[in-house]
Amino acid sequence: MSSGPREQFDNPVIEWVDSRLPIFTLMNKEYGVFPTPKNFNYFWNFGAIAMVLLVTMILTGIVLAMHYVPHPDMAFDSVERIMRDVNYGWLLRYMHANGASFFFIAVYIHIFRGMYYGSYKQPRELLWILGVVILLIMMATAFMGYVLPWGQMSLWGATVITNLFSAIPLVGDSIVTLLWGGFSVSGATLNRFFALHYLLPFVLVAVVFLHVWALHVTGSGNPLGVEAKGKQDTLPFHPYYTMKDSFGIVVFLIIYAAFVFFMPNSLGHPDNYIPANPLVTPAHIVPEWYFLPFYAILRAITFDIGIPFTDITIITAKLGGVLAMFGSIAMLIIFPFLDRHPVRSAVFRPWYRVALLAFVANAFILGVCGGKPAEGFWVPLSQISTLYYFAFFLVVIPFLNKKEPVMKLPPSINDAVLDDNIKANAYFVAGKVK
Amino acid sequence: MSSSEDKKAKDGTKQNSGRRDFLYLTAAAFGAVGAGSVAWPFVHQMNPAADTLALSTTEVDLSPIEEGQAITVMWRGKPVFIRHRTAEEIEKAKADDTADLRDAETDAQRVKEGQEKWLVMVGICTHLGCVPLGQKDADVKGEYDGWFCPCHGSHYDTSGRIRKGPAPKNLLVPEYTFLNDTMIKIG
């Protein structure tokens, strides 16, 4: 976007435009010759994959909105009409519904990549925080989208989640009434959720733009966690990473297409094909799979928190659950400031690697717990898992800051790429980190 | 600008700084009030509209409900449980007045005097808003023989008080009046 010195284009039309608005220069600088570390592995595909899915969601969403009716008496039927009568409506809706799941898959892998290879660390803290903001907007958008078909899970999922806000002391109930526009989840709620579900993806695009902008300021991280030091460490983005990203995108889309065409309802819940009924709660309310770990954290707080040996309750179980659930995302936001260890990549942090892989396994356990009824053995299991979720950020990471030995790192990406033994050569520097 | 003029200008700014602060603060205050008054319609439009509020009372005829039966009526888009309690259930509810209650209320506070057999409550779990089971004979009624919320496992007793599980409050008793012995107006 700078108006600095500019190279001329041979094509006179491009040159005419570019000399007035240097958009081709910009594209070439940011996506053509952009210096990119030459040692990326396939984990670095998921940003581009997520971008493709965002575009897919917006395109399919806009055309679905041309047929959908956001009214409590007609919403369910209009979705069925899309499925049965609208030309290719079934395809567009299945692409949209499964696209949400695959968007989350891509983003969760992208987040794991960031955590494993230390992409959140200085100087990329803001880049990481913008990523967490993207995750939050995605969650809000996905939640409101799931309400739109107005099936039983739509209605009761919306009821449970909007009721979370009633846990806020004093003003909670007024906030819930404000969100509903009535005294229960009703037509007014459906209509505003539709408006916001249409709006938020465009907000998402804006934040993604900032995320990519911040990325292009610091440059990408890489599996070694050693910053690129010069030309010998990097490759131009095009054609090297345009090709590598395209390959990854195609593989990912094949799996996505397999779901869309052969098992489009496997990630959904059959109860959502029952029209919403405000008088009957389904026996077992579950959110979509991508919310299950957070749902498990919400339900894990089954006890009031108060001053010991008195009857005074400071935080009720309900408020505690809500605080824990939002706290789990807050942990991600402050993560770059919690982890002060000087080594970036888990490749050279064997202790952190174990803790992180345990964290990922724990997230899967939470996901399983979130899908089960809140009874019996699942309650203590989700409590233990919730404890580790928070302990990872608040106990394990500060402990590793102090105690994990600092390994000798390869001198540069180039050296590491040329020397296969570099990982074996890495060794622990004796003594404590200062 | 000569240095003496420069100095003068600086002094001038200093002399005026109190006045300038005042101007900044008043301008900011007026701006905030203006922005707030424009923002309020955008927030308040989300609250229940007049037609939604107009639907806020419901009359119910209790005469067809036999002892031990319960019905569910709609009020403000929410289910309201109306239970014709048996003498045994009332006894049990009264006996538990002194039990360890999370949201302490006596049974007498939850019914109308002289009409103890009628229990009228909003049928929405105070945890996260599901509809508890227990209205039908075949339903699970929980450990206290009242209502049981299947979503997150809250147990309510025969007076609709929370006894076990994550819900913080008793089932809400809405405002209602007996128009005569067999007719109530909710809301």
XYZ file of C-alpha atoms in Angstrom:
621
model
C 0.000 0.000 0.000
C 3.057 2.267 -0.078
C 3.559 4.814 -2.822
C 7.309 4.263 -2.856
C 9.407 3.362 -5.889
C 7.643 0.931 -8.172
C 8.795 -1.441 -10.870
C 7.145 -0.954 -14.251
C 4.927 -3.658 -15.738
C 5.318 -4.619 -19.384
C 1.589 -4.975 -20.011
C 0.350 -1.425 -20.751
C -3.102 -1.978 -19.201
C -1.643 -3.323 -15.963
C 0.912 -0.520 -15.992
C -1.839 2.096 -16.519
C -3.781 0.800 -13.490
C -0.744 0.150 -11.331
C 0.712 3.626 -11.803
C -2.571 5.044 -10.505
C -3.390 2.398 -7.859
C -0.428 0.059 -7.200
C -2.566 -2.964 -6.546
C -0.511 -5.270 -8.767
C 2.669 -4.131 -7.053
C 1.021 -4.868 -3.725
C -0.095 -8.359 -4.770
C 3.344 -9.126 -6.149
C 5.044 -7.901 -2.988
C 2.753 -9.748 -0.573
C 1.962 -12.928 -2.547
C 4.508 -13.084 -5.368
C 8.013 -12.469 -4.125
C 7.091 -12.422 -0.420
C 10.064 -14.074 1.354
C 8.823 -17.203 3.137
C 10.916 -19.591 5.251
C 11.913 -22.508 3.070
C 11.370 -25.241 5.671
C 7.549 -25.201 6.024
C 5.848 -28.533 6.604
C 2.220 -29.333 5.756
C 0.962 -27.812 9.008
C 1.559 -24.456 7.329
C -1.220 -25.188 4.833
C -4.067 -24.678 7.248
C -4.182 -20.894 7.146
C -4.811 -21.007 3.405
C -7.256 -23.903 3.848
C -9.204 -21.902 6.451
C -9.316 -18.975 4.031
C -10.762 -21.189 1.275
C -13.440 -22.425 3.671
C -14.305 -18.893 4.783
C -14.926 -17.986 1.152
C -16.938 -21.206 0.641
C -19.085 -20.410 3.685
C -19.788 -16.864 2.544
C -20.689 -17.908 -0.995
C -22.942 -20.813 -0.009
C -24.418 -18.709 2.803
C -25.387 -15.837 0.533
C -27.214 -18.118 -1.889
C -28.941 -20.005 0.939
C -30.160 -16.676 2.312
C -31.942 -16.143 -1.004
C -34.273 -19.050 -0.116
C -34.355 -19.088 3.667
C -37.162 -17.410 5.679
C -36.218 -16.241 9.205
C -39.680 -16.663 10.728
C -40.532 -19.204 13.458
C -43.499 -20.586 11.471
C -41.602 -20.877 8.201
C -37.897 -21.304 8.953
C -37.976 -25.096 9.324
C -40.116 -25.557 6.226
C -37.997 -23.170 4.179
C -34.929 -25.258 5.000
C -36.767 -28.416 3.962
C -37.796 -26.626 0.762
C -34.137 -25.800 0.114
C -33.349 -29.495 0.581
C -36.138 -30.842 -1.649
C -37.227 -28.202 -4.158
C -34.548 -25.574 -4.719
C -32.211 -26.530 -7.569
C -29.047 -27.926 -5.989
C -30.346 -26.630 -2.661
C -29.329 -29.907 -0.973
C -25.757 -29.438 -2.197
C -25.508 -25.827 -1.111
C -26.936 -26.540 2.332
C -24.761 -29.605 2.905
C -21.706 -27.619 1.759
C -22.622 -24.904 4.248
C -23.405 -27.209 7.180
C -20.355 -29.431 6.706
C -18.277 -26.416 5.710
C -18.735 -25.082 9.240
C -17.318 -28.299 10.676
C -14.386 -28.335 8.272
C -13.707 -24.656 8.891
C -13.345 -25.514 12.578
C -11.172 -28.550 11.790
C -8.832 -26.356 9.726
C -8.756 -23.631 12.363
C -8.165 -26.024 15.265
C -5.229 -27.609 13.395
C -3.983 -24.092 12.574
C -4.124 -23.205 16.292
C -2.321 -26.431 17.208
C 0.374 -25.560 14.661
C 0.769 -22.177 16.323
C 1.048 -23.710 19.779
C 3.437 -26.500 18.769
C 5.884 -24.373 16.819
C 5.647 -21.324 19.065
C 4.026 -19.043 16.479
C 2.395 -17.024 19.285
C 5.710 -15.877 20.701
C 7.329 -12.498 20.443
C 7.094 -10.705 17.971
C 3.854 -12.421 16.853
C 1.712 -11.908 19.981
C -0.771 -9.566 18.313
C -0.993 -11.841 15.280
C -1.930 -14.670 17.664
C -4.444 -12.531 19.596
C -6.147 -11.524 16.339
C -6.362 -15.245 15.599
C -8.170 -15.846 18.910
C -10.539 -12.973 18.040
C -11.219 -14.762 14.747
C -11.991 -17.952 16.688
C -14.436 -16.070 18.942
C -16.260 -14.483 16.002
C -16.381 -17.883 14.290
C -17.939 -19.412 17.398
C -20.600 -16.701 17.650
C -21.368 -17.039 13.933
C -21.536 -20.835 14.024
C -23.785 -20.786 17.092
C -26.259 -18.381 15.481
C -26.169 -20.310 12.213
C -27.117 -23.519 13.996
C -30.230 -21.778 15.362
C -31.544 -20.853 11.906
C -32.991 -24.250 10.786
C -35.297 -23.917 13.852
C -35.192 -27.574 14.792
C -35.285 -28.876 18.343
C -31.518 -28.574 18.841
C -31.600 -25.075 17.340
C -34.197 -23.879 19.835
C -32.822 -25.620 22.908
C -29.179 -24.984 22.088
C -30.060 -21.301 21.745
C -31.987 -21.441 25.028
C -29.112 -22.993 26.951
C -26.442 -20.724 25.502
C -28.375 -17.439 25.830
C -29.241 -18.429 29.402
C -25.513 -18.433 30.151
C -25.772 -14.652 30.349
C -28.373 -14.898 33.132
C -25.512 -16.016 35.375
C -24.163 -12.457 35.386
C -25.048 -10.953 38.794
C -27.761 -8.244 38.958
C -28.191 -7.474 35.237
C -28.148 -11.062 33.914
C -31.881 -11.493 33.421
C -32.275 -8.109 31.728
C -29.462 -8.993 29.339
C -31.121 -12.290 28.447
C -34.453 -10.545 27.769
C -32.571 -8.054 25.621
C -30.913 -10.866 23.640
C -34.230 -12.675 23.160
C -36.435 -9.683 22.405
C -39.108 -11.508 24.363
C -39.494 -13.804 27.335
C -38.092 -16.887 25.656
C -36.177 -17.790 22.506
C -38.784 -16.746 19.962
C -39.353 -15.302 16.506
C -37.657 -12.047 17.488
C -34.570 -14.033 18.510
C -34.527 -16.013 15.268
C -34.803 -12.882 13.153
C -31.931 -11.047 14.864
C -29.735 -14.152 14.840
C -30.248 -14.337 11.075
C -29.245 -10.666 10.694
C -26.129 -11.176 12.812
C -25.267 -14.495 11.186
C -25.195 -12.649 7.870
C -23.160 -9.747 9.286
C -20.462 -11.496 11.320
C -18.698 -13.333 8.470
C -17.891 -9.960 6.933
C -16.508 -8.776 10.259
C -14.530 -12.010 10.168
C -13.120 -11.109 6.762
C -11.986 -7.757 8.174
C -10.229 -9.379 11.141
C -8.665 -12.004 8.846
C -7.311 -9.094 6.803
C -5.693 -7.660 9.953
C -4.391 -11.142 10.864
C -2.726 -11.501 7.450
C -1.444 -7.926 7.580
C 0.191 -8.604 10.962
C 1.625 -11.830 9.505
C 3.198 -9.930 6.642
C 4.809 -7.496 9.069
C 6.562 -10.152 11.165
C 6.837 -12.799 8.465
C 5.897 -16.438 9.014
C 7.331 -18.616 11.736
C 8.665 -22.014 10.782
C 9.072 -25.510 12.233
C 12.525 -24.813 13.671
C 11.456 -21.630 15.397
C 14.655 -19.960 14.204
C 13.863 -16.670 12.488
C 14.813 -16.343 8.816
C 18.031 -14.338 8.705
C 18.448 -13.705 5.009
C 17.849 -14.761 1.438
C 19.416 -18.194 1.961
C 16.658 -19.054 4.465
C 13.636 -18.101 2.357
C 11.828 -18.791 -0.895
C 9.459 -16.518 -2.815
C 5.850 -17.292 -1.889
C 5.029 -17.886 -5.547
C 5.400 -20.484 -6.982
C 6.763 -22.486 -4.038
C 4.020 -21.968 -1.465
C 1.175 -21.224 -3.841
C 1.831 -24.779 -5.102
C 2.266 -26.369 -1.698
C -0.889 -24.626 -0.401
C -2.860 -25.647 -3.498
C -1.895 -29.271 -3.008
C -2.947 -29.190 0.651
C -6.197 -27.435 -0.226
C -7.054 -30.110 -2.795
C -6.401 -32.957 -0.336
C -8.480 -31.204 2.314
C -11.319 -30.519 -0.120
C -11.399 -34.207 -1.107
C -12.104 -35.164 2.514
C -14.646 -32.319 2.799
C -16.375 -33.481 -0.395
C -16.518 -37.045 0.935
C -18.566 -35.752 3.865
C -20.739 -33.454 1.752
C -21.651 -36.177 -0.726
C -21.533 -39.424 1.224
C -22.217 -38.681 4.897
C -23.611 -35.151 5.058
C -25.490 -35.676 8.330
C -22.824 -37.579 10.212
C -21.569 -34.462 12.016
C -25.056 -33.119 12.778
C -27.680 -34.182 15.287
C -30.868 -36.001 14.168
C -32.995 -34.038 16.685
C -32.514 -30.947 14.576
C -34.761 -32.518 11.927
C -37.629 -32.258 14.447
C -39.313 -28.826 14.267
C -38.674 -26.599 17.300
C -41.123 -27.154 20.144
C -40.948 -24.777 23.132
C -42.825 -27.237 25.367
C -40.556 -30.253 24.997
C -36.855 -30.284 25.780
C -34.885 -33.034 24.026
C -33.650 -35.608 26.529
C -30.055 -34.758 25.819
C -29.001 -31.350 24.509
C -25.608 -31.268 22.826
C -23.976 -28.502 20.849
C -22.177 -29.110 17.561
C -19.010 -31.194 17.970
C -16.661 -28.203 17.736
C -18.119 -26.718 20.924
C -18.052 -29.918 22.973
C -14.787 -29.279 24.885
C -16.043 -25.850 25.953
C -19.450 -27.297 26.830
C -17.715 -29.880 29.037
C -15.840 -27.086 30.842
C -19.148 -25.249 31.340
C -20.750 -28.287 32.915
C -17.712 -29.312 34.968
C -18.341 -26.634 37.594
C -21.117 -28.332 39.568
C -20.267 -26.788 42.933
C -20.679 -23.333 44.468
C -17.477 -21.516 45.295
C -17.604 -19.662 48.586
C -15.655 -18.779 51.685
C -14.614 -22.064 53.335
C -16.365 -23.050 56.593
C -19.144 -20.499 56.063
C -22.396 -20.518 54.138
C -21.344 -17.532 52.057
C -21.336 -18.252 48.343
C -19.265 -15.942 46.183
C -19.660 -17.684 42.852
C -22.607 -19.986 42.212
C -22.032 -23.175 40.241
C -23.813 -21.606 37.270
C -21.685 -18.454 37.213
C -18.595 -20.572 37.873
C -19.290 -22.695 34.804
C -19.787 -19.635 32.627
C -16.607 -17.998 33.932
C -14.638 -21.208 33.346
C -15.915 -21.498 29.780
C -15.068 -17.918 28.825
C -11.861 -18.235 30.871
C -10.763 -21.129 28.679
C -10.675 -18.768 25.681
C -9.114 -15.988 27.784
C -6.236 -18.392 28.506
C -5.512 -18.538 24.770
C -5.496 -14.742 24.562
C -2.913 -14.325 27.337
C -0.903 -17.390 26.267
C 1.890 -15.355 24.549
C 2.466 -13.487 27.800
C 2.420 -16.595 29.988
C 5.036 -18.467 27.992
C 8.367 -16.663 28.531
C 10.638 -19.569 27.548
C 13.305 -18.355 25.104
C 13.011 -21.357 22.757
C 10.188 -21.064 20.254
C 9.553 -24.459 18.655
C 8.489 -27.629 20.494
C 11.018 -29.449 18.284
C 13.665 -28.108 20.675
C 11.465 -28.155 23.807
C 10.968 -31.806 24.797
C 9.246 -30.950 28.083
C 6.846 -28.479 26.530
C 6.152 -30.978 23.754
C 4.919 -33.573 26.251
C 2.794 -31.004 28.113
C 1.271 -29.723 24.861
C 0.464 -33.159 23.457
C -1.147 -33.988 26.814
C -3.111 -30.729 26.455
C -4.353 -31.826 23.021
C -5.279 -35.313 24.279
C -7.044 -33.600 27.188
C -9.014 -31.413 24.759
C -10.237 -34.598 23.040
C -11.246 -36.078 26.402
C -13.158 -32.875 27.162
C -14.844 -33.194 23.787
C -16.000 -36.725 24.591
C -17.220 -35.606 28.047
C -19.141 -32.713 26.483
C -21.067 -35.135 24.301
C -22.113 -37.392 27.196
C -24.918 -36.781 29.705
C -23.689 -34.913 32.791
C -23.891 -37.843 35.163
C -21.870 -40.631 36.738
C -18.248 -41.012 35.843
C -18.328 -38.280 33.171
C -18.663 -35.516 35.766
C -15.410 -36.151 37.680
C -13.618 -36.891 34.391
C -14.626 -33.503 32.937
C -13.606 -31.855 36.211
C -10.142 -33.407 36.095
C -9.784 -32.497 32.420
C -10.927 -28.928 33.088
C -8.349 -28.740 35.845
C -5.565 -29.789 33.460
C -6.805 -27.358 30.792
C -6.254 -24.456 33.166
C -3.196 -25.982 34.867
C -1.469 -26.206 31.480
C -1.600 -22.411 31.142
C -1.299 -21.351 34.770
C 0.986 -23.991 36.314
C 2.801 -26.044 33.660
C 3.827 -23.142 31.411
C 5.201 -20.963 34.271
C 7.018 -24.060 35.581
C 8.592 -24.710 32.165
C 9.600 -21.042 31.928
C 11.780 -21.587 34.976
C 12.873 -25.193 34.695
C 12.929 -26.398 31.098
C 16.555 -26.535 29.850
C 17.431 -24.365 26.872
C 18.708 -26.415 23.936
C 21.262 -25.243 21.449
C 19.465 -24.190 18.291
C 20.638 -24.566 14.686
C 22.464 -21.428 13.539
C 20.027 -20.830 10.668
C 17.208 -22.417 8.677
C 19.610 -22.960 5.813
C 22.099 -24.853 7.979
C 19.344 -27.008 9.415
C 17.863 -27.829 6.011
C 21.241 -28.878 4.664
C 22.176 -30.923 7.734
C 19.845 -33.826 8.474
C 21.549 -34.470 11.775
C 20.855 -31.055 13.172
C 18.111 -32.276 15.472
C 20.341 -35.009 16.813
C 23.060 -32.435 17.295
C 20.892 -30.276 19.462
C 21.806 -30.671 23.072
C 20.834 -29.371 26.430
C 22.713 -26.432 27.758
C 23.448 -27.298 31.335
C 22.100 -25.152 34.083
C 19.052 -23.049 34.683
C 17.645 -20.431 32.396
C 18.264 -16.995 33.735
C 9.365 33.662 14.591
C 11.840 35.241 16.964
C 12.622 33.545 20.209
C 10.784 36.158 22.279
C 7.645 35.695 20.194
C 8.061 31.970 20.536
C 8.202 32.350 24.293
C 5.124 34.525 24.251
C 3.189 31.956 22.275
C 4.187 29.248 24.703
C 3.163 31.385 27.682
C -0.100 32.110 25.935
C -0.817 28.408 25.647
C -0.025 27.969 29.282
C -2.319 30.782 30.317
C -5.108 29.364 28.222
C -4.634 25.764 29.260
C -7.290 25.844 31.961
C -9.763 27.288 29.485
C -8.791 24.729 26.871
C -9.181 21.826 29.297
C -12.624 23.122 30.114
C -13.524 23.280 26.430
C -12.197 19.768 25.796
C -14.064 18.319 28.760
C -17.370 19.995 28.007
C -17.108 19.071 24.326
C -16.331 15.471 25.244
C -19.169 15.356 27.775
C -21.685 16.715 25.277
C -20.365 14.303 22.671
C -20.764 11.361 25.055
C -24.329 12.340 25.993
C -25.181 12.825 22.318
C -23.657 9.496 21.282
C -25.366 7.730 24.172
C -28.795 9.121 23.346
C -28.410 8.090 19.719
C -27.109 4.634 20.719
C -30.000 3.897 23.095
C -32.663 3.295 20.397
C -30.279 0.856 18.745
C -29.957 -1.089 21.991
C -33.526 -0.780 23.209
C -35.020 -1.997 19.922
C -33.759 -5.424 20.957
C -35.962 -5.479 24.078
C -39.477 -7.018 23.875
C -41.720 -5.013 21.541
C -45.141 -3.660 22.570
C -47.060 -6.517 20.959
C -44.856 -9.045 22.759
C -45.516 -7.303 26.074
C -49.255 -7.188 25.334
C -49.448 -10.976 25.423
C -48.393 -11.010 29.020
C -51.478 -12.409 30.814
C -53.196 -15.778 30.478
C -56.361 -17.059 32.177
C -56.604 -20.742 33.067
C -59.628 -22.815 34.126
C -58.504 -25.259 36.815
C -61.739 -27.272 37.148
C -60.835 -30.131 34.759
C -57.563 -30.908 36.557
C -58.009 -33.923 38.866
C -56.004 -34.419 42.018
C -52.546 -35.716 41.154
C -52.766 -34.340 37.607
C -50.759 -31.538 36.081
C -51.166 -29.394 32.988
C -48.795 -27.156 31.098
C -50.029 -23.847 29.678
C -48.188 -21.226 27.649
C -47.557 -17.787 29.128
C -45.227 -15.278 27.460
C -43.953 -18.084 25.232
C -42.913 -20.105 28.254
C -44.468 -23.248 29.677
C -46.241 -22.830 33.035
C -46.742 -25.938 35.167
C -50.006 -26.132 37.087
C -50.164 -29.088 39.429
C -53.105 -30.248 41.515
C -51.100 -31.681 44.385
C -52.183 -34.643 46.484
C -52.379 -34.310 50.270
C -49.329 -36.541 50.464
C -47.290 -34.247 48.216
C -48.286 -31.161 50.214
C -47.328 -32.967 53.419
C -43.956 -33.873 51.968
C -43.316 -30.319 50.772
C -44.152 -28.885 54.194
C -41.992 -31.438 55.977
C -39.040 -30.352 53.844
C -39.426 -26.669 54.798
C -36.722 -27.215 57.391
C -34.440 -29.281 55.163
C -31.162 -27.951 53.827
C -32.458 -25.803 50.949
C -30.236 -24.024 48.477
C -32.843 -21.322 47.838
C -34.702 -21.313 51.163
C -38.453 -20.842 50.799
C -41.284 -22.502 52.721
C -44.013 -24.287 50.841
C -46.496 -21.700 52.149
C -44.537 -18.932 50.389
C -44.900 -20.723 47.072
C -48.677 -21.215 47.026
C -51.740 -19.040 47.714
C -53.239 -19.299 51.188
C -56.210 -21.642 51.206
C -55.240 -22.995 47.788
C -52.271 -25.131 48.884
C -53.244 -27.892 46.488
C -52.465 -25.680 43.486
C -48.816 -25.249 42.615
C -48.230 -22.808 39.737
C -44.694 -22.403 38.433
C -42.818 -21.375 35.289
C -41.665 -24.720 33.925
C -38.174 -23.573 33.090
C -35.133 -24.888 34.860
C -33.312 -22.033 36.592
C -29.998 -23.410 35.410
C -29.977 -22.919 31.652
C -33.638 -22.842 30.687
C -34.643 -26.388 29.760
C -38.143 -27.688 30.520
C -37.925 -30.156 33.435
C -39.668 -33.534 33.269
C -42.325 -34.559 35.823
C -45.597 -33.285 34.384
C -46.687 -36.703 33.125
C -47.113 -39.806 35.255
C -44.552 -41.696 33.210
C -41.903 -38.984 33.489
C -38.800 -39.241 35.602
C -39.500 -37.059 38.629
C -36.061 -37.012 40.215
C -34.928 -37.988 43.680
C -37.420 -35.695 45.439
C -40.519 -36.820 43.525
C -41.113 -33.434 41.960
C -39.413 -32.507 38.697
C -36.151 -33.472 37.066
C -34.273 -31.499 34.439
C -32.718 -33.886 31.917
C -30.258 -31.344 30.511
C -27.866 -31.003 33.404
C -29.489 -33.093 36.130
C -31.281 -30.683 38.500
C -33.770 -32.236 40.953
C -36.795 -30.272 42.231
C -39.096 -31.338 45.068
C -42.914 -31.405 45.300
C -42.884 -27.669 45.943
C -40.643 -27.029 42.919
C -37.672 -26.156 45.096
C -34.159 -26.944 43.903
C -32.685 -29.792 45.937
C -29.823 -31.203 43.904
C -27.899 -30.401 40.717
C -26.498 -27.228 39.158
C -29.607 -24.970 39.186
C -29.246 -22.053 41.618
C -32.918 -21.160 42.261
C -36.313 -22.737 42.862
C -38.669 -22.958 39.902
C -40.115 -19.469 39.569
C -43.638 -18.855 40.862
C -45.138 -16.284 38.480
C -47.448 -13.528 39.596
C -50.999 -14.926 39.493
C -54.353 -14.363 41.181
C -57.379 -16.536 41.770
C -60.280 -14.896 39.935
C -62.568 -17.441 41.664
C -62.012 -20.933 43.090
C -61.398 -22.562 39.720
C -59.999 -19.744 37.618
C -56.582 -18.111 37.740
C -55.030 -15.251 35.856
C -51.286 -15.530 35.289
C -49.328 -12.320 34.805
